Structure formats: C-alpha cells, structure tokens
C-alpha angles and dihedrals in degrees: 000000000000114000096172126099118262128261094254095050091050090047093053095044084052090053095050089049091058089048091051093044097052094036113024100061133155088255097055092048091053084053093056093053085066094058118083094233092042081217135108122215092194088053096051085046093060089047091060092048089060087049097239101132086051092052100112096018106120114256090242091068090044102268136117099264090222125148141224101275091058088049100048091080089054092051091051090054091052090052088054095047094041093231108201095199120093090247093135095044091051105040101030101035114017102039095052088046091055093045097056095057108118128250093277087077103037097125097051093041096049092043093053095044090047086051090048094051089045093054093243098116142032127207126224111193116200112220110234112260095003117123098220136050123209122232096000096141090065100036115102092202124032117206103206130176122220108183101313099335129102125221133199105206125183111223089241090065095056137069118222130210115187123232128193121244136204085238113061091204093058111085107207128185139178106227124215115202146135121237112233134179087245095063098034110106103167137018141161118018092351091049092052090047092049092051093047092053092043087054096048091046088044093048090048095049086049088052093050092053092048093056088049091052094047088060094047095052091052094049089051094051095047091050093051096042088061094047096051113067129195121183084010093294131099111260091226083072092064113097091227090064098041088055090053091056094039091054091054091044089057087049091051093047093051091048098058098068096053087044094055095039087053089048089051095045093052092045092053095037096239120185092243097040086116091054091048090051092056096048088048090054095046090049095047097043091048089052092047097046086050095048093051091048096047095043091050085060096047090054092047117200092345090065087074095054131093093231096076124068095229094090090059092070099026093062090047090055095052089049096048091048089070103040125097088008134349123231092267089061100040087048091052094051090053094047094052089047090052100046091033088065095239089118118042109219125225141053113326089030102062116148 
C-alpha cells in the first residue's frame, strides 16, 4: 500500500510554497504589524486567486471540493511562512462547519460557501469555551458557540474588543454578542457533533502549522549559525550546535507520521480521528517548542531581539501551542483512549 502523497498534492504544495516564499516575507509581515487591522486585502485576494480559501468548499458552491488530507500540506506551508491571514481558520475549520449544516439552512449555507469560494467573505470560528476569537475584525461571518449550539453571526451584529497577543501577527478579540433564533444553525446532538468535528479540524490545522514553524526555525538557525563566526569558524561547524539542530530534526520527522495519519483519519471520518489529532497536536507542538528553544540558543543573545526574524515564528509557535486544546487536554484524550481500551498498546497496534 502507498502511504505517500500523490504527485498532484506535492506539486500544489510546491507551488504554494513558492508563492509564500516570494510574497509572504518577514518584511511584509512586519509591515502588516503597522496597520490597524494587521491584515491585507491584497494578500487575501492573491490567496483567493490561488484557490486556497475555496479548497474545501464543495464543488456545487464553486469550490474545489477537496479534503483535510489535501489541505494539511497547505496549512504546513502557511506555518512555515508565518502567514498572518486567517486562511486555515476559514478553509479548514469554518468552511466544513458551514458545509455540514442540514437542509433547514440550505440557502444560508450555500450562500456563504459561494461567497467564500468567490473571495467575497472570510470566516472566523470561536473556540468553544475560549474567551477570544482570532481575526473576528476581518471576518464577514462569525461561527460562535453557546453551550452546544452553533450560531452563524454576521460581523455587523457583534461588538469587538481587541486583546493583545504574544504573537503580534495574531489579532484576538473579545466578541460581545447575543444568541438568537435567527442566527442559530444547529443545536443539541447535531451541535455537539459539529463542534467536535470543528475542534479536531482546528487542532489538525494548528498541528500542521506548528510543524511548518518548526522547520522554518531550524532553517533560520542553520543559516545564522553559518554566518556567525567564532575563533575564525562558523558556529554551525561546532558539534554542540549541530546537536541542537539534529535533535529538532528528529522531532520533526517523528511528528510527520502522526500529522498525516490524523489528516487521513479526519478526511475518512474514522472512529479514532480525535485521538489521532491529539497525537498529532502533541507531536508537532513538541517539535515546534524544541525548535524555538534550540534556535534561540543557536542565535545567542540575538535570538531575543526584534531585529532577527526568529521571533516572528517562535511567538507564533507559542501561541498555536495553546489553541484548540492545550497539551493537557490532548494528553487526557489519549490517556482515556489507551486506558479505556479504544487503543491497543504495543507493537503492531501503534497509534
């Protein structure tokens, strides 16, 4: 059996990587920090031209009709580039949540999906139980939770209060809104199922971005260590520095399997998809946090300054580690599956 990605998937990933390399540069990210919104309509328009927000929109609504397995490589590249725009939240979390609404909301569902596919709307999704919503200020529609209910609320119907983030590229807002029958799109068992699926997709997207961030921080540290010299030699030639980066490289390789397995499980609707996602989030977060720690050490005192690009990606990793389930929550889910008998431990039953 072939467990690798298809040639089409890898080629699309390469084209997105090339675009991000040329257009989503550290200089452009710093420029966006100076704007009140922290976002760029031109950049979002370019993402629309590439078809990225429409990736998971069904073909009937003008999208590409692809799955989380197809999108996970794109989310990984978004992490590597430090993309500020809410691409992952819109395409991987919000779009499938809208698409899963029942026939009672067909007109509203299809209308918003068509607008997303056409580049006329962005989505923001509020993590159930969380106080803040990312990118609520540029979203045309907010998907919000109240108990087990799902609400689709236009931005005009909410009041926003900005909150500072450890990552200057993340725009976080407290959303003041009132639940109503007009904006409720799911409740009860259906609402619980929709939010459970949305949590898994969001955690999967965060994991993919964390893996990309880990790779970017290693690349930055390697480049810097060969530019900086001590005793007439690049510090990257010293064994101690090599070991720092090698340790991260091992973690990155070990995180790829759980990430891609989780993406497949989510795309196929497998029974243990949630556990796979938790495994992926833990593995990718561990790799990214170790990358941040070791990259700072490789940079020396310069690693703590705003002048170097490392902190753009390091702070994003710190932020994404805590969203859509922190380490404790994901470990608890894996522990419950192991001790509850859902997963058989040991060789031949690895997860």
